[in-house]
PDB file of C-alpha atoms and ligand atoms in Angstrom:
ATOM      1  CA  MET T 244     131.336 -53.322  56.222  1.00 71.00           C
ATOM      2  CA  PRO T 245     134.779 -54.397  57.384  1.00 81.00           C
ATOM      3  CA  LEU T 246     135.347 -58.016  56.423  1.00 87.00           C
ATOM      4  CA  ALA T 247     135.989 -60.819  58.901  1.00 91.00           C
ATOM      5  CA  VAL T 248     139.754 -60.793  58.355  1.00 92.00           C
ATOM      6  CA  THR T 249     139.958 -57.071  59.229  1.00 94.00           C
ATOM      7  CA  HIS T 250     137.946 -57.665  62.410  1.00 96.00           C
ATOM      8  CA  ILE T 251     140.370 -60.439  63.386  1.00 96.00           C
ATOM      9  CA  LEU T 252     143.618 -58.762  62.344  1.00 95.00           C
ATOM     10  CA  VAL T 253     143.149 -55.251  63.744  1.00 96.00           C
ATOM     11  CA  PRO T 254     142.921 -56.268  67.443  1.00 97.00           C
ATOM     12  CA  MET T 255     145.628 -58.932  66.924  1.00 95.00           C
ATOM     13  CA  ILE T 256     147.996 -56.395  65.374  1.00 94.00           C
ATOM     14  CA  PHE T 257     147.129 -53.799  68.031  1.00 95.00           C
ATOM     15  CA  VAL T 258     147.880 -56.113  70.978  1.00 95.00           C
ATOM     16  CA  ASP T 259     150.906 -57.638  69.265  1.00 92.00           C
ATOM     17  CA  PHE T 260     152.266 -54.172  68.517  1.00 91.00           C
ATOM     18  CA  LEU T 261     151.753 -53.055  72.136  1.00 93.00           C
ATOM     19  CA  ARG T 262     153.451 -56.216  73.345  1.00 91.00           C
ATOM     20  CA  ASP T 263     156.415 -55.864  70.990  1.00 86.00           C
ATOM     21  CA  HIS T 264     157.060 -52.169  71.378  1.00 87.00           C
ATOM     22  CA  PHE T 265     155.656 -50.895  74.666  1.00 88.00           C
ATOM     23  CA  PHE T 266     155.547 -53.869  77.054  1.00 86.00           C
ATOM     24  CA  LYS T 267     158.553 -55.781  75.820  1.00 83.00           C
ATOM     25  CA  SER T 268     159.578 -56.874  79.309  1.00 85.00           C
ATOM     26  CA  HIS T 269     156.124 -58.457  79.800  1.00 83.00           C
ATOM     27  CA  ARG T 270     156.199 -60.284  76.482  1.00 81.00           C
ATOM     28  CA  ARG T 271     156.420 -63.752  78.050  1.00 86.00           C
ATOM     29  CA  LYS T 272     153.355 -63.062  80.211  1.00 89.00           C
ATOM     30  CA  TRP T 273     151.270 -62.522  77.076  1.00 91.00           C
ATOM     31  CA  PRO T 274     152.117 -65.472  74.806  1.00 92.00           C
ATOM     32  CA  ASN T 275     150.776 -65.806  71.268  1.00 91.00           C
ATOM     33  CA  LYS T 276     147.665 -67.696  72.389  1.00 95.00           C
ATOM     34  CA  TYR T 277     146.364 -64.390  73.814  1.00 96.00           C
ATOM     35  CA  ILE T 278     146.994 -62.650  70.502  1.00 94.00           C
ATOM     36  CA  PHE T 279     144.922 -65.387  68.861  1.00 95.00           C
ATOM     37  CA  LEU T 280     142.178 -64.947  71.480  1.00 97.00           C
ATOM     38  CA  VAL T 281     141.808 -61.194  70.914  1.00 98.00           C
ATOM     39  CA  GLY T 282     141.515 -61.899  67.173  1.00 97.00           C
ATOM     40  CA  VAL T 283     138.701 -64.400  67.707  1.00 97.00           C
ATOM     41  CA  ALA T 284     136.989 -61.930  70.053  1.00 98.00           C
ATOM     42  CA  GLY T 285     137.153 -59.336  67.299  1.00 97.00           C
ATOM     43  CA  LEU T 286     134.823 -61.492  65.270  1.00 96.00           C
ATOM     44  CA  ILE T 287     132.297 -62.289  68.035  1.00 96.00           C
ATOM     45  CA  PRO T 288     129.790 -59.453  67.396  1.00 96.00           C
ATOM     46  CA  ASP T 289     129.124 -60.588  63.830  1.00 95.00           C
ATOM     47  CA  ALA T 290     127.966 -63.969  65.125  1.00 95.00           C
ATOM     48  CA  ASP T 291     124.619 -62.149  65.207  1.00 94.00           C
ATOM     49  CA  MET T 292     124.415 -62.503  61.416  1.00 93.00           C
ATOM     50  CA  PRO T 293     124.114 -66.325  61.195  1.00 94.00           C
ATOM     51  CA  LEU T 294     122.190 -66.354  64.485  1.00 94.00           C
ATOM     52  CA  SER T 295     119.673 -63.854  63.153  1.00 94.00           C
ATOM     53  CA  ILE T 296     119.166 -65.827  59.952  1.00 95.00           C
ATOM     54  CA  LEU T 297     118.779 -68.998  61.990  1.00 95.00           C
ATOM     55  CA  LEU T 298     116.265 -67.474  64.427  1.00 94.00           C
ATOM     56  CA  THR T 299     114.289 -65.092  62.224  1.00 95.00           C
ATOM     57  CA  GLY T 300     115.111 -66.020  58.629  1.00 95.00           C
ATOM     58  CA  THR T 301     116.292 -62.405  58.136  1.00 94.00           C
ATOM     59  CA  THR T 302     119.256 -60.248  59.154  1.00 92.00           C
ATOM     60  CA  GLN T 303     117.121 -57.986  61.361  1.00 92.00           C
ATOM     61  CA  LEU T 304     119.057 -58.820  64.543  1.00 91.00           C
ATOM     62  CA  HIS T 305     122.378 -57.859  62.950  1.00 92.00           C
ATOM     63  CA  ARG T 306     124.027 -54.907  64.732  1.00 92.00           C
ATOM     64  CA  THR T 307     121.633 -55.063  67.655  1.00 91.00           C
ATOM     65  CA  PHE T 308     122.464 -56.969  70.868  1.00 92.00           C
ATOM     66  CA  THR T 309     126.049 -57.867  70.003  1.00 95.00           C
ATOM     67  CA  HIS T 310     126.944 -54.392  68.723  1.00 96.00           C
ATOM     68  CA  THR T 311     126.430 -52.479  71.967  1.00 96.00           C
ATOM     69  CA  ILE T 312     128.681 -51.061  74.653  1.00 96.00           C
ATOM     70  CA  TRP T 313     127.177 -53.559  77.144  1.00 96.00           C
ATOM     71  CA  LEU T 314     129.027 -56.602  75.859  1.00 96.00           C
ATOM     72  CA  PRO T 315     132.590 -55.228  76.216  1.00 98.00           C
ATOM     73  CA  LEU T 316     131.583 -53.617  79.536  1.00 98.00           C
ATOM     74  CA  ILE T 317     130.391 -56.967  80.918  1.00 98.00           C
ATOM     75  CA  PHE T 318     133.697 -58.584  79.952  1.00 98.00           C
ATOM     76  CA  LEU T 319     135.643 -55.663  81.432  1.00 98.00           C
ATOM     77  CA  VAL T 320     133.814 -56.059  84.745  1.00 98.00           C
ATOM     78  CA  LEU T 321     134.435 -59.827  84.626  1.00 98.00           C
ATOM     79  CA  ALA T 322     138.136 -59.115  84.010  1.00 98.00           C
ATOM     80  CA  ALA T 323     138.290 -56.764  87.008  1.00 98.00           C
ATOM     81  CA  VAL T 324     136.429 -59.192  89.290  1.00 98.00           C
ATOM     82  CA  SER T 325     138.501 -62.203  88.252  1.00 98.00           C
ATOM     83  CA  TYR T 326     141.703 -60.139  88.607  1.00 97.00           C
ATOM     84  CA  ALA T 327     140.685 -59.202  92.146  1.00 98.00           C
ATOM     85  CA  LEU T 328     139.416 -62.617  93.269  1.00 97.00           C
ATOM     86  CA  LEU T 329     140.868 -65.306  91.000  1.00 95.00           C
ATOM     87  CA  ARG T 330     144.071 -63.812  89.647  1.00 95.00           C
ATOM     88  CA  ASP T 331     145.856 -67.126  89.132  1.00 95.00           C
ATOM     89  CA  LEU T 332     142.930 -69.130  87.802  1.00 96.00           C
ATOM     90  CA  LYS T 333     143.481 -70.639  84.371  1.00 96.00           C
ATOM     91  CA  VAL T 334     140.822 -72.175  82.139  1.00 96.00           C
ATOM     92  CA  PHE T 335     142.066 -74.299  79.224  1.00 96.00           C
ATOM     93  CA  GLY T 336     145.511 -72.797  79.778  1.00 95.00           C
ATOM     94  CA  PHE T 337     144.231 -69.217  79.581  1.00 97.00           C
ATOM     95  CA  ARG T 338     144.429 -66.953  82.614  1.00 97.00           C
ATOM     96  CA  LEU T 339     140.826 -65.945  83.206  1.00 97.00           C
ATOM     97  CA  TRP T 340     141.244 -62.208  83.840  1.00 97.00           C
ATOM     98  CA  LYS T 341     143.517 -61.767  80.835  1.00 97.00           C
ATOM     99  CA  SER T 342     141.042 -63.631  78.647  1.00 98.00           C
ATOM    100  CA  PHE T 343     138.101 -61.486  79.757  1.00 98.00           C
ATOM    101  CA  LEU T 344     140.181 -58.346  79.223  1.00 98.00           C
ATOM    102  CA  LEU T 345     141.149 -59.369  75.693  1.00 98.00           C
ATOM    103  CA  VAL T 346     137.590 -60.419  74.795  1.00 98.00           C
ATOM    104  CA  SER T 347     136.441 -56.959  75.897  1.00 98.00           C
ATOM    105  CA  LEU T 348     139.166 -55.369  73.794  1.00 98.00           C
ATOM    106  CA  GLY T 349     138.406 -57.526  70.738  1.00 98.00           C
ATOM    107  CA  ILE T 350     134.707 -56.675  70.839  1.00 98.00           C
ATOM    108  CA  SER T 351     135.475 -52.976  71.348  1.00 98.00           C
ATOM    109  CA  SER T 352     137.738 -53.068  68.313  1.00 97.00           C
ATOM    110  CA  HIS T 353     134.887 -54.587  66.277  1.00 97.00           C
ATOM    111  CA  LEU T 354     132.479 -51.836  67.325  1.00 97.00           C
ATOM    112  CA  PHE T 355     135.065 -49.160  66.580  1.00 96.00           C
ATOM    113  CA  LEU T 356     135.740 -50.532  63.083  1.00 95.00           C
ATOM    114  CA  ASP T 357     132.035 -50.902  62.251  1.00 94.00           C
ATOM    115  CA  ALA T 358     131.312 -47.356  63.425  1.00 94.00           C
ATOM    116  CA  LEU T 359     134.351 -45.914  61.681  1.00 93.00           C
ATOM    117  CA  LEU T 360     134.165 -47.605  58.311  1.00 92.00           C
ATOM    118  CA  ALA T 361     130.646 -48.722  57.518  1.00 86.00           C
ATOM    119  CA  GLY T 362     127.220 -47.575  58.666  1.00 87.00           C
ATOM    120  CA  SER T 363     126.596 -47.032  62.344  1.00 90.00           C
ATOM    121  CA  VAL T 364     126.266 -48.960  65.570  1.00 93.00           C
ATOM    122  CA  ASN T 365     123.538 -48.515  68.145  1.00 93.00           C
ATOM    123  CA  LEU T 366     125.767 -48.544  71.228  1.00 94.00           C
ATOM    124  CA  LEU T 367     123.064 -48.266  73.902  1.00 95.00           C
ATOM    125  CA  TYR T 368     120.604 -50.730  72.317  1.00 93.00           C
ATOM    126  CA  PRO T 369     117.971 -51.633  73.506  1.00 92.00           C
ATOM    127  CA  LEU T 370     117.818 -48.878  76.151  1.00 94.00           C
ATOM    128  CA  LYS T 371     118.247 -45.948  73.830  1.00 92.00           C
ATOM    129  CA  ASP T 372     118.458 -45.383  70.095  1.00 91.00           C
ATOM    130  CA  MET T 373     121.855 -43.755  69.648  1.00 89.00           C
ATOM    131  CA  GLN T 374     123.393 -44.519  66.269  1.00 91.00           C
ATOM    132  CA  ILE T 375     127.086 -43.683  66.114  1.00 92.00           C
ATOM    133  CA  GLY T 376     129.096 -43.976  62.940  1.00 91.00           C
ATOM    134  CA  LEU T 377     131.285 -42.052  60.541  1.00 92.00           C
ATOM    135  CA  ASN T 378     130.492 -44.387  57.629  1.00 87.00           C
ATOM    136  CA  LEU T 379     133.771 -43.491  55.938  1.00 90.00           C
ATOM    137  CA  ILE T 380     133.621 -46.214  53.294  1.00 87.00           C
ATOM    138  CA  PRO T 381     130.530 -46.785  51.125  1.00 82.00           C
ATOM    139  CA  GLU T 382     128.894 -50.181  51.728  1.00 77.00           C
ATOM    140  CA  ASP T 383     129.382 -51.345  48.127  1.00 83.00           C
ATOM    141  CA  TRP T 384     133.134 -50.660  48.035  1.00 87.00           C
ATOM    142  CA  ILE T 385     133.865 -54.345  48.560  1.00 87.00           C
ATOM    143  CA  TRP T 386     137.158 -53.879  46.693  1.00 90.00           C
ATOM    144  CA  PHE T 387     138.284 -51.485  49.439  1.00 90.00           C
ATOM    145  CA  HIS T 388     137.438 -53.845  52.272  1.00 87.00           C
ATOM    146  CA  SER T 389     139.127 -56.830  50.632  1.00 87.00           C
ATOM    147  CA  SER T 390     142.172 -54.672  49.812  1.00 92.00           C
ATOM    148  CA  LEU T 391     142.260 -53.577  53.467  1.00 92.00           C
ATOM    149  CA  ASP T 392     142.285 -57.255  54.501  1.00 91.00           C
ATOM    150  CA  ALA T 393     145.197 -57.938  52.159  1.00 93.00           C
ATOM    151  CA  LEU T 394     147.199 -54.866  53.214  1.00 94.00           C
ATOM    152  CA  LEU T 395     146.723 -55.560  56.915  1.00 94.00           C
ATOM    153  CA  LEU T 396     147.805 -59.179  56.522  1.00 93.00           C
ATOM    154  CA  LEU T 397     150.798 -58.241  54.401  1.00 94.00           C
ATOM    155  CA  GLY T 398     151.857 -55.447  56.762  1.00 93.00           C
ATOM    156  CA  TRP T 399     151.570 -57.705  59.783  1.00 91.00           C
ATOM    157  CA  LEU T 400     153.527 -60.533  58.141  1.00 92.00           C
ATOM    158  CA  ILE T 401     156.310 -58.089  57.237  1.00 93.00           C
ATOM    159  CA  HIS T 402     156.332 -56.770  60.819  1.00 88.00           C
ATOM    160  CA  GLU T 403     156.453 -60.315  62.202  1.00 88.00           C
ATOM    161  CA  GLU T 404     159.267 -61.245  59.832  1.00 92.00           C
ATOM    162  CA  LEU T 405     161.320 -58.207  60.833  1.00 90.00           C
ATOM    163  CA  GLU T 406     160.635 -58.646  64.570  1.00 85.00           C
ATOM    164  CA  HIS T 407     160.483 -62.415  64.925  1.00 84.00           C
ATOM    165  CA  ASN T 408     161.902 -64.035  61.777  1.00 86.00           C
ATOM    166  CA  ILE T 409     158.692 -66.014  61.265  1.00 86.00           C
ATOM    167  CA  SER T 410     159.994 -67.442  57.966  1.00 84.00           C
ATOM    168  CA  GLU T 411     162.186 -69.711  60.094  1.00 83.00           C
ATOM    169  CA  TYR T 412     159.074 -71.555  61.279  1.00 78.00           C
ATOM    170  CA  PHE T 413     158.302 -72.767  57.758  1.00 76.00           C
TER     171      PHE T 413
HETATM  172 ZN1   ZN K 659     129.761 -55.981  63.003  1.00 82.98          ZN
END
């Protein structure tokens, strides 16, 4: 399965890349705190692992409730509603509709990565059993997943250095 760092970095890199290359004029409206938020959201679905162990003593709840299409859909609806009704509302310095939108995106990224790289996800759980997954990388290829983490981090740092001279912050 993709490791935690991959689940955090992929949505962060995706949104950062969009911001830097396609929505450059809107860059100031999407400060780095939102990039951080989408990364955290990318990890949310796997919270079912410790929760499952805590509640059942096993991992049987893993890839059930938090690995469905419902979760990102709920956040997408919340984003639309808050955009329509509470567009300027901020909570802890985060604009609400943007936060809901990025949480939806982060969770979607998690589901996409799980389905693409390792095993399958049951997107319509518990309504219907519909496993979707390409399972491109065998589960025991831990070396691959940790190498992917390293390559993503390295690639992103190089991109950030070229675009934003991040070495000047150290
Ligand atoms: Zn997962």
